[in-house]
Tab-separated table of C-alpha atoms in Angstrom:
chain	number	residue	atom	x	y	z
A	1	MET	CA	26.433	10.264	-8.540
A	2	ILE	CA	26.835	7.954	-11.577
A	3	GLN	CA	26.508	4.235	-10.924
A	4	THR	CA	29.807	2.400	-11.438
A	5	SER	CA	30.099	-1.049	-12.983
A	6	SER	CA	31.233	-2.581	-9.673
A	7	SER	CA	28.300	-1.103	-7.734
A	8	VAL	CA	25.905	-2.341	-10.432
A	9	ALA	CA	27.353	-5.830	-10.038
A	10	LYS	CA	26.837	-5.659	-6.272
A	11	ALA	CA	23.255	-4.498	-6.793
A	12	ALA	CA	22.610	-7.363	-9.191
A	13	ALA	CA	24.015	-9.816	-6.661
A	14	ARG	CA	21.413	-8.578	-4.153
A	15	GLY	CA	18.662	-9.439	-6.627
A	16	ALA	CA	18.194	-6.056	-8.294
A	17	ALA	CA	17.651	-5.746	-12.053
A	18	SER	CA	20.388	-5.182	-14.578
A	19	PRO	CA	20.970	-1.661	-15.948
A	20	GLY	CA	18.940	-2.501	-19.065
A	21	ASP	CA	15.707	-3.059	-17.121
A	22	HIS	CA	13.348	-0.109	-17.136
A	23	VAL	CA	11.201	1.263	-14.279
A	24	ALA	CA	8.631	3.999	-14.833
A	25	VAL	CA	8.015	6.033	-11.679
A	26	ILE	CA	4.625	7.734	-11.863
A	27	GLY	CA	4.675	10.819	-9.674
A	28	GLY	CA	7.399	13.422	-9.259
A	29	GLY	CA	7.032	14.352	-5.611
A	30	VAL	CA	9.465	13.438	-2.866
A	31	ILE	CA	8.281	9.784	-2.741
A	32	GLY	CA	8.656	9.392	-6.496
A	33	GLY	CA	11.933	11.301	-6.463
A	34	MET	CA	13.494	9.178	-3.746
A	35	SER	CA	12.171	5.989	-5.365
A	36	ALA	CA	13.885	7.074	-8.586
A	37	TRP	CA	17.067	7.820	-6.611
A	38	TYR	CA	17.428	4.350	-5.116
A	39	LEU	CA	16.247	2.606	-8.285
A	40	ALA	CA	18.817	4.420	-10.411
A	41	ARG	CA	21.574	3.681	-7.918
A	42	ALA	CA	20.635	0.003	-7.975
A	43	GLY	CA	21.201	-0.073	-11.731
A	44	TYR	CA	17.709	0.382	-13.133
A	45	ARG	CA	16.939	2.581	-16.119
A	46	VAL	CA	14.359	5.048	-14.784
A	47	THR	CA	11.750	7.357	-16.267
A	48	VAL	CA	9.810	9.757	-14.002
A	49	ILE	CA	6.333	10.718	-15.244
A	50	GLU	CA	4.758	13.749	-13.554
A	51	ARG	CA	1.381	15.389	-14.263
A	52	ASP	CA	2.738	18.831	-13.350
A	53	ALA	CA	6.375	19.779	-12.723
A	54	PHE	CA	8.790	17.633	-10.742
A	55	GLY	CA	8.653	18.586	-7.063
A	56	ALA	CA	5.785	21.054	-7.547
A	57	ALA	CA	2.979	19.485	-5.507
A	58	CYS	CA	2.748	18.672	-1.772
A	59	SER	CA	6.507	18.083	-1.627
A	60	HIS	CA	7.247	21.716	-2.490
A	61	GLY	CA	5.977	23.989	0.259
A	62	ASN	CA	5.726	21.826	3.364
A	63	CYS	CA	7.522	22.713	6.584
A	64	GLY	CA	10.532	20.529	5.844
A	65	TYR	CA	10.568	18.435	9.008
A	66	ILE	CA	12.376	15.109	9.190
A	67	CYS	CA	10.698	14.121	12.420
A	68	PRO	CA	11.145	10.653	13.951
A	69	SER	CA	9.261	12.103	16.929
A	70	HIS	CA	6.004	11.930	14.911
A	71	ILE	CA	5.408	8.270	15.687
A	72	LEU	CA	1.754	8.447	16.677
A	73	PRO	CA	-0.833	8.901	13.909
A	74	LEU	CA	-3.795	11.270	13.940
A	75	CYS	CA	-6.110	8.363	14.758
A	76	GLN	CA	-5.616	8.410	18.514
A	77	PRO	CA	-8.115	7.740	21.313
A	78	GLY	CA	-10.293	10.818	21.712
A	79	ALA	CA	-9.140	12.392	18.425
A	80	VAL	CA	-12.635	12.728	16.972
A	81	THR	CA	-14.017	14.473	20.068
A	82	LYS	CA	-11.025	16.835	20.257
A	83	THR	CA	-11.325	17.672	16.573
A	84	MET	CA	-15.061	18.376	16.809
A	85	ARG	CA	-14.502	20.671	19.783
A	86	ALA	CA	-11.685	22.461	17.984
A	87	MET	CA	-13.858	22.988	14.898
A	88	LEU	CA	-16.387	24.913	16.975
A	89	LYS	CA	-13.778	27.623	17.525
A	90	PRO	CA	-13.575	30.378	14.895
A	91	ASN	CA	-9.806	29.996	14.589
A	92	SER	CA	-9.754	26.200	14.403
A	93	PRO	CA	-6.807	24.665	12.520
A	94	PHE	CA	-9.207	21.939	11.281
A	95	ALA	CA	-11.950	22.242	8.682
A	96	VAL	CA	-14.194	19.628	7.090
A	97	LYS	CA	-16.571	20.133	4.184
A	98	PRO	CA	-19.018	17.190	4.295
A	99	ARG	CA	-19.668	15.569	0.928
A	100	LEU	CA	-22.202	12.979	-0.215
A	101	SER	CA	-19.444	10.699	-1.433
A	102	LYS	CA	-19.184	7.009	-0.608
A	103	SER	CA	-15.372	7.186	-0.369
A	104	PHE	CA	-15.514	10.296	1.855
A	105	VAL	CA	-18.036	8.776	4.268
A	106	SER	CA	-16.147	5.472	4.331
A	107	TRP	CA	-12.854	7.219	5.067
A	108	PHE	CA	-14.212	9.098	8.079
A	109	TRP	CA	-16.097	6.092	9.379
A	110	ASN	CA	-12.942	3.980	9.304
A	111	PHE	CA	-10.846	6.805	10.740
A	112	THR	CA	-13.241	6.955	13.686
A	113	ARG	CA	-13.003	3.191	14.165
A	114	SER	CA	-9.198	3.429	14.133
A	115	CYS	CA	-9.085	5.934	17.001
A	116	ASN	CA	-8.208	3.374	19.654
A	117	GLU	CA	-5.008	2.485	21.460
A	118	ARG	CA	-4.448	-0.870	19.745
A	119	ASP	CA	-4.611	0.546	16.215
A	120	MET	CA	-2.636	3.633	17.221
A	121	MET	CA	0.229	1.539	18.599
A	122	GLU	CA	0.187	-0.825	15.618
A	123	THR	CA	0.589	2.129	13.279
A	124	GLY	CA	3.174	3.702	15.596
A	125	ARG	CA	5.369	0.616	15.443
A	126	ALA	CA	5.234	0.613	11.638
A	127	LEU	CA	5.957	4.334	11.331
A	128	HIS	CA	8.804	4.211	13.846
A	129	GLY	CA	10.847	1.799	11.740
A	130	LEU	CA	10.258	3.763	8.540
A	131	LEU	CA	11.025	7.096	10.213
A	132	GLN	CA	14.263	5.836	11.744
A	133	SER	CA	15.361	4.292	8.459
A	134	SER	CA	14.612	7.504	6.581
A	135	LEU	CA	16.524	9.668	9.049
A	136	SER	CA	19.603	7.476	8.664
A	137	LEU	CA	19.321	7.538	4.863
A	138	TYR	CA	18.903	11.322	4.804
A	139	ARG	CA	22.133	11.644	6.737
A	140	GLU	CA	23.812	9.479	4.100
A	141	LEU	CA	22.417	11.754	1.379
A	142	VAL	CA	23.787	14.840	3.078
A	143	ASN	CA	27.067	13.555	4.516
A	144	ASP	CA	28.123	10.915	1.997
A	145	ASP	CA	26.510	12.092	-1.248
A	146	GLY	CA	26.813	15.807	-0.567
A	147	VAL	CA	23.170	16.649	-1.350
A	148	ASP	CA	22.700	20.348	-0.530
A	149	CYS	CA	19.230	20.853	0.982
A	150	GLU	CA	19.900	23.271	3.888
A	151	TRP	CA	20.008	20.338	6.297
A	152	GLN	CA	20.001	21.272	9.999
A	153	GLU	CA	20.009	19.129	13.138
A	154	HIS	CA	18.642	21.400	15.866
A	155	GLY	CA	15.706	19.218	16.858
A	156	LEU	CA	12.094	20.347	17.131
A	157	LEU	CA	10.346	22.323	19.887
A	158	PHE	CA	6.719	21.551	20.820
A	159	VAL	CA	5.537	24.791	22.449
A	160	HIS	CA	2.615	24.740	24.920
A	161	ASP	CA	0.510	27.692	26.053
A	162	ASP	CA	-1.481	25.713	28.595
A	163	ALA	CA	0.379	24.615	31.749
A	164	ASN	CA	-1.882	21.614	32.246
A	165	ALA	CA	-1.357	20.391	28.670
A	166	PHE	CA	2.400	20.881	29.030
A	167	GLN	CA	2.479	18.769	32.182
A	168	MET	CA	0.119	16.110	30.827
A	169	TYR	CA	2.363	15.613	27.800
A	170	ALA	CA	4.853	13.978	30.168
A	171	GLU	CA	2.750	10.815	29.991
A	172	THR	CA	2.971	10.753	26.194
A	173	ASP	CA	6.702	11.372	26.386
A	174	ARG	CA	7.089	8.515	28.858
A	175	MET	CA	5.226	6.145	26.550
A	176	LEU	CA	7.253	7.165	23.480
A	177	ARG	CA	10.469	6.756	25.446
A	178	GLU	CA	9.551	3.319	26.830
A	179	GLU	CA	7.942	1.895	23.681
A	180	PHE	CA	10.140	3.416	20.976
A	181	GLY	CA	13.212	4.884	22.625
A	182	VAL	CA	12.260	8.374	21.446
A	183	GLY	CA	12.023	11.018	24.160
A	184	ALA	CA	12.114	14.771	24.594
A	185	THR	CA	13.639	17.214	27.063
A	186	PRO	CA	11.088	19.405	28.900
A	187	TYR	CA	11.680	23.121	29.482
A	188	ASP	CA	9.422	25.250	31.675
A	189	GLY	CA	8.412	28.703	30.442
A	190	GLU	CA	11.514	30.620	31.505
A	191	SER	CA	13.895	27.853	30.471
A	192	ALA	CA	12.207	27.628	27.067
A	193	LEU	CA	12.771	31.359	26.554
A	194	GLU	CA	16.456	30.931	27.383
A	195	LEU	CA	16.681	28.089	24.878
A	196	GLU	CA	14.765	29.984	22.173
A	197	PRO	CA	14.861	33.779	22.708
A	198	ALA	CA	12.658	34.351	19.649
A	199	LEU	CA	9.648	33.193	21.719
A	200	LYS	CA	7.492	35.732	23.575
A	201	PRO	CA	7.142	35.465	27.363
A	202	GLY	CA	4.008	33.799	28.666
A	203	ILE	CA	4.280	30.257	27.306
A	204	ALA	CA	3.852	27.375	29.744
A	205	GLY	CA	6.790	25.368	28.435
A	206	ALA	CA	8.195	23.339	25.554
A	207	TRP	CA	9.310	19.790	24.809
A	208	HIS	CA	12.483	19.500	22.745
A	209	TYR	CA	12.939	16.485	20.484
A	210	GLU	CA	16.672	16.683	19.878
A	211	GLY	CA	16.682	13.884	17.292
A	212	ASP	CA	14.497	15.691	14.752
A	213	CYS	CA	15.985	17.560	11.799
A	214	HIS	CA	14.789	19.870	9.053
A	215	LEU	CA	15.647	20.927	5.515
A	216	ARG	CA	14.299	23.065	2.680
A	217	PRO	CA	12.103	20.679	0.657
A	218	ASP	CA	12.034	22.605	-2.619
A	219	LYS	CA	15.828	22.794	-2.605
A	220	LEU	CA	16.043	19.051	-1.841
A	221	LEU	CA	13.905	18.240	-4.877
A	222	GLU	CA	15.913	20.601	-7.109
A	223	GLU	CA	19.141	18.938	-6.021
A	224	ILE	CA	17.740	15.407	-6.401
A	225	ARG	CA	16.556	16.189	-9.913
A	226	GLN	CA	19.986	17.415	-10.951
A	227	ARG	CA	21.594	14.295	-9.535
A	228	LEU	CA	19.022	12.028	-11.221
A	229	GLU	CA	19.603	13.692	-14.571
A	230	GLY	CA	23.305	13.016	-14.062
A	231	MET	CA	22.441	9.318	-13.590
A	232	GLY	CA	20.565	9.309	-16.903
A	233	VAL	CA	17.039	9.418	-15.469
A	234	GLU	CA	14.466	10.705	-17.978
A	235	PHE	CA	11.706	13.140	-16.936
A	236	LEU	CA	8.320	13.431	-18.643
A	237	GLU	CA	6.571	16.424	-17.079
A	238	SER	CA	3.065	17.774	-17.747
A	239	THR	CA	2.150	14.169	-18.515
A	240	SER	CA	-0.841	12.505	-16.817
A	241	VAL	CA	-1.041	8.720	-16.688
A	242	GLU	CA	-4.548	7.499	-17.514
A	243	SER	CA	-4.305	3.710	-17.596
A	244	PHE	CA	-2.124	0.594	-17.775
A	245	GLU	CA	-2.030	-1.916	-20.611
A	246	LYS	CA	-1.456	-5.579	-19.890
A	247	GLY	CA	1.048	-7.681	-21.760
A	248	GLY	CA	3.964	-7.798	-19.367
A	249	PRO	CA	5.368	-10.943	-17.740
A	250	ALA	CA	3.006	-12.991	-15.538
A	251	GLY	CA	0.043	-10.929	-16.618
A	252	GLY	CA	1.619	-7.672	-15.563
A	253	ALA	CA	1.469	-4.270	-17.210
A	254	SER	CA	3.529	-3.607	-20.308
A	255	ARG	CA	2.988	0.135	-20.636
A	256	VAL	CA	1.099	3.143	-19.369
A	257	VAL	CA	-1.147	5.290	-21.517
A	258	ALA	CA	-0.786	8.982	-20.767
A	259	LYS	CA	-1.657	12.429	-22.078
A	260	ASN	CA	1.066	15.038	-22.454
A	261	GLY	CA	0.835	18.805	-22.078
A	262	ALA	CA	-0.201	19.219	-25.715
A	263	GLY	CA	-3.165	16.902	-25.170
A	264	GLU	CA	-1.576	14.079	-27.165
A	265	ARG	CA	-1.929	10.464	-26.059
A	266	ILE	CA	1.424	8.752	-25.557
A	267	THR	CA	2.563	5.404	-24.198
A	268	VAL	CA	5.557	4.549	-22.026
A	269	ASP	CA	6.787	0.956	-21.987
A	270	ALA	CA	8.604	-0.396	-18.920
A	271	ASP	CA	9.426	-3.591	-17.069
A	272	HIS	CA	8.168	-2.283	-13.711
A	273	PHE	CA	6.045	0.651	-12.563
A	274	VAL	CA	5.981	2.579	-9.293
A	275	VAL	CA	2.824	4.580	-8.532
A	276	ALA	CA	3.886	7.441	-6.251
A	277	THR	CA	1.050	9.826	-6.996
A	278	GLY	CA	0.235	10.982	-3.448
A	279	ALA	CA	-3.241	12.394	-2.982
A	280	MET	CA	-4.076	11.754	-6.642
A	281	THR	CA	-3.702	7.980	-6.282
A	282	PRO	CA	-7.457	7.241	-5.955
A	283	PHE	CA	-7.932	8.433	-9.543
A	284	LEU	CA	-6.060	5.269	-10.603
A	285	ASN	CA	-8.104	2.907	-8.408
A	286	GLU	CA	-9.805	1.247	-11.367
A	287	HIS	CA	-6.456	0.389	-12.922
A	288	LEU	CA	-4.702	-0.656	-9.702
A	289	GLY	CA	-7.334	-3.270	-8.864
A	290	VAL	CA	-8.010	-1.860	-5.399
A	291	ARG	CA	-9.744	1.105	-3.805
A	292	ILE	CA	-6.988	3.219	-2.256
A	293	PRO	CA	-8.531	4.997	0.776
A	294	ILE	CA	-6.760	8.340	0.495
A	295	GLU	CA	-8.414	11.685	1.213
A	296	PRO	CA	-6.652	14.978	0.383
A	297	GLY	CA	-5.836	16.847	3.604
A	298	LYS	CA	-5.180	20.395	2.468
A	299	GLY	CA	-2.377	22.265	4.170
A	300	TYR	CA	-1.023	25.783	3.717
A	301	SER	CA	2.252	27.607	4.116
A	302	ILE	CA	3.682	31.092	3.746
A	303	THR	CA	7.354	31.481	2.820
A	304	MET	CA	9.086	34.765	3.636
A	305	THR	CA	12.447	36.377	3.811
A	306	LYS	CA	14.048	36.102	7.238
A	307	PRO	CA	12.630	38.158	10.123
A	308	GLY	CA	14.996	40.241	12.233
A	309	ARG	CA	14.951	37.741	15.103
A	310	MET	CA	14.466	34.370	13.458
A	311	PRO	CA	14.077	31.281	15.667
A	312	LYS	CA	16.986	28.868	15.813
A	313	TYR	CA	14.691	25.898	16.323
A	314	PRO	CA	11.742	24.670	14.262
A	315	LEU	CA	8.624	25.199	16.362
A	316	ILE	CA	5.175	23.638	16.613
A	317	PHE	CA	2.628	25.647	18.581
A	318	GLU	CA	0.477	22.962	20.145
A	319	ASP	CA	-2.606	25.118	20.743
A	320	SER	CA	-2.946	26.123	17.083
A	321	HIS	CA	-1.005	23.252	15.424
A	322	VAL	CA	0.935	25.847	13.438
A	323	ALA	CA	4.567	25.148	12.578
A	324	VAL	CA	7.480	27.528	11.995
A	325	THR	CA	10.624	26.578	10.089
A	326	PRO	CA	13.805	28.687	10.046
A	327	MET	CA	15.811	27.970	6.892
A	328	GLU	CA	19.188	29.106	5.663
A	329	THR	CA	17.609	31.019	2.767
A	330	GLY	CA	14.161	31.854	4.153
A	331	TYR	CA	11.466	31.392	6.744
A	332	ARG	CA	8.231	29.356	6.554
A	333	ILE	CA	5.001	29.209	8.572
A	334	GLY	CA	2.683	26.325	7.792
A	335	SER	CA	0.100	23.715	8.716
A	336	THR	CA	-3.718	23.624	9.226
A	337	MET	CA	-5.821	20.749	7.894
A	338	GLU	CA	-8.788	21.064	5.566
A	339	PHE	CA	-10.806	18.126	4.289
A	340	VAL	CA	-12.449	19.995	1.421
A	341	GLY	CA	-11.809	17.622	-1.472
A	342	TYR	CA	-9.558	18.631	-4.330
A	343	ASP	CA	-10.126	22.340	-3.856
A	344	THR	CA	-7.551	24.458	-5.712
A	345	SER	CA	-8.192	27.842	-4.087
A	346	ILE	CA	-6.072	29.543	-1.448
A	347	ASN	CA	-8.223	30.491	1.529
A	348	GLN	CA	-6.833	33.735	2.883
A	349	LYS	CA	-8.504	33.092	6.249
A	350	ARG	CA	-6.407	29.942	6.641
A	351	LEU	CA	-3.257	31.899	5.869
A	352	GLY	CA	-4.385	34.405	8.484
A	353	LEU	CA	-4.445	31.634	11.094
A	354	LEU	CA	-0.792	30.952	10.346
A	355	THR	CA	0.326	34.547	10.776
A	356	ALA	CA	-1.860	35.032	13.866
A	357	ALA	CA	-0.207	32.056	15.596
A	358	ALA	CA	3.246	33.408	14.771
A	359	GLU	CA	2.308	36.867	16.049
A	360	LYS	CA	0.986	35.384	19.278
A	361	HIS	CA	4.153	33.443	20.075
A	362	LEU	CA	7.133	35.170	18.452
A	363	VAL	CA	8.921	38.440	19.156
A	364	ASP	CA	9.523	39.029	15.453
A	365	PRO	CA	6.902	36.818	13.797
A	366	LEU	CA	6.965	37.780	10.115
A	367	GLY	CA	9.641	38.379	7.528
A	368	PRO	CA	9.728	41.640	5.557
A	369	GLU	CA	8.731	40.033	2.236
A	370	VAL	CA	6.362	37.172	1.394
A	371	THR	CA	7.911	35.113	-1.383
A	372	GLU	CA	5.183	32.462	-1.702
A	373	GLU	CA	1.681	31.590	-0.499
A	374	TRP	CA	1.097	27.891	-1.025
A	375	TYR	CA	-1.248	24.959	-0.492
A	376	GLY	CA	-0.797	21.224	-0.953
A	377	TRP	CA	-2.919	18.079	-0.656
A	378	ARG	CA	-1.551	15.627	1.890
A	379	PRO	CA	-2.402	11.993	1.009
A	380	MET	CA	-4.235	10.957	4.184
A	381	THR	CA	-5.000	7.300	4.919
A	382	TRP	CA	-7.462	6.596	7.697
A	383	ASP	CA	-4.987	4.561	9.772
A	384	GLY	CA	-2.031	6.907	9.208
A	385	ARG	CA	0.121	4.272	7.494
A	386	PRO	CA	1.352	4.516	3.894
A	387	ILE	CA	0.781	1.859	1.254
A	388	ILE	CA	4.004	0.275	-0.001
A	389	ASP	CA	2.930	-2.835	-1.862
A	390	ARG	CA	2.308	-4.563	-5.150
A	391	SER	CA	-0.869	-3.728	-7.060
A	392	PRO	CA	-3.419	-6.574	-6.946
A	393	ALA	CA	-4.105	-6.041	-10.662
A	394	HIS	CA	-0.524	-6.153	-11.990
A	395	ALA	CA	2.413	-8.170	-10.688
A	396	ASN	CA	4.912	-5.524	-11.828
A	397	VAL	CA	3.100	-2.402	-10.585
A	398	TRP	CA	4.017	-1.143	-7.118
A	399	ILE	CA	2.173	1.439	-5.015
A	400	ALA	CA	4.049	3.895	-2.779
A	401	ALA	CA	1.493	6.406	-1.554
A	402	GLY	CA	-0.586	7.543	1.404
A	403	HIS	CA	2.157	8.962	3.618
A	404	SER	CA	-0.294	11.425	5.202
A	405	MET	CA	1.657	14.325	6.774
A	406	LEU	CA	4.995	12.485	6.826
A	407	GLY	CA	5.890	12.080	3.157
A	408	LEU	CA	9.122	14.033	3.443
A	409	SER	CA	10.036	12.320	6.725
A	410	MET	CA	9.545	8.813	5.266
A	411	ALA	CA	10.632	9.346	1.664
A	412	THR	CA	14.139	7.904	1.723
A	413	GLY	CA	13.108	4.765	3.607
A	414	THR	CA	10.182	4.303	1.210
A	415	GLY	CA	12.388	4.724	-1.853
A	416	ARG	CA	14.856	2.152	-0.607
A	417	LEU	CA	12.098	-0.292	0.409
A	418	VAL	CA	10.360	-0.062	-2.983
A	419	THR	CA	13.677	-0.711	-4.728
A	420	GLU	CA	14.330	-3.768	-2.558
A	421	MET	CA	10.837	-5.137	-3.151
A	422	ILE	CA	11.143	-4.769	-6.911
A	423	GLY	CA	14.504	-6.537	-6.774
A	424	GLY	CA	12.949	-9.488	-4.961
A	425	GLY	CA	15.682	-9.778	-2.339
A	426	GLU	CA	15.712	-9.103	1.385
A	427	THR	CA	14.253	-5.817	2.571
A	428	HIS	CA	15.724	-3.636	5.300
A	429	LEU	CA	12.223	-3.192	6.794
A	430	ASP	CA	9.286	-5.552	7.129
A	431	PRO	CA	6.813	-4.424	4.430
A	432	ALA	CA	3.860	-6.282	5.980
A	433	PRO	CA	2.412	-3.278	7.890
A	434	PHE	CA	2.165	-1.348	4.612
A	435	ARG	CA	0.234	-3.929	2.592
A	436	VAL	CA	-2.770	-2.631	0.728
A	437	SER	CA	-4.787	-5.716	1.711
A	438	ARG	CA	-5.253	-4.316	5.235
A	439	PHE	CA	-7.977	-2.038	3.873
A	440	HIS	CA	-10.034	-4.911	2.482
């Protein structure tokens, strides 16, 4: 969708920059892509700089959930004890490789300290607003802008094996309903099988969050790129940003220094910069003027052709924390969490956990052909909240990173919020909960 002169004038009246102003978005995942989307529509000239290919990192092979039900962060009361117990099992969805690293030790220490009800609810309130905003904006993308991303609104089923856990979840559902207005419909074992016949008999029950949606993330990013190119957005791929140079207004940055795929050093001048580099953000700490507490949480997925009896609903198996996504053009099983640093290997045992969970719960668990085995690094903050804020080192550099496991779910709201903050006008969400200063 090309920006018209009248819409540019309206954007300028709200405090956004004129079409001649230039924003460099560093990072070509879903956060960078949606930041570029709203910036371009507000009248900015945009360049996206990506170290690999646009949409190729953690935004590519995730399970595609747009899930306003995921209000509560990982740092919940009792989370550390539950995780340690789970890790003692041979088929644990969690894995941690301890490292003698100051940042690694600090991250886990602060995560442990955050596992209390007060911090959990504070993060939940922040995430709820961003999740609700993003859901509404995704619907605008699909319904008003015609973005084709295999969007489906069937909700999300949380499937329980254990009857006690299924019944105890009622307390969590009550709290989410009372505090946030987000609730689920419970189905006992037989009722759950009637709702989703692809499930095997023997489950205790399921909770259905009707307000959740899902899409195919790689197709979303392909579509967004095409639209951005139509708006005149420039893409510099295989280009790694190494540093910022000062010289901009009010002591801000005037350019980034980068290295392209040929190993040549290049510079990109801009009026503003958005750092949307996900799990790689800590590598820019020295230049951002702050230590960004992000640890890579490695997740896996397997994408297949459709099985004979494919589920209608996206499913999360609560005992194994494995997720299943039915798509219009395929079928994906994903999840697990490894804190193993920036490891680039694919652990076949972890993929085996995914298929084993599907085989345990589904009548027809696997598709006839595997089209991709994938891993990605989730940008995990210890409190579960993203950073959407100005860099302390540069007045015109903005950070949009640390969305943990909810980058896709919060991308549109983040992109709009970053655009509003750069413009200097009113924001549709309070940015205070996402300030980087909370870590220091």
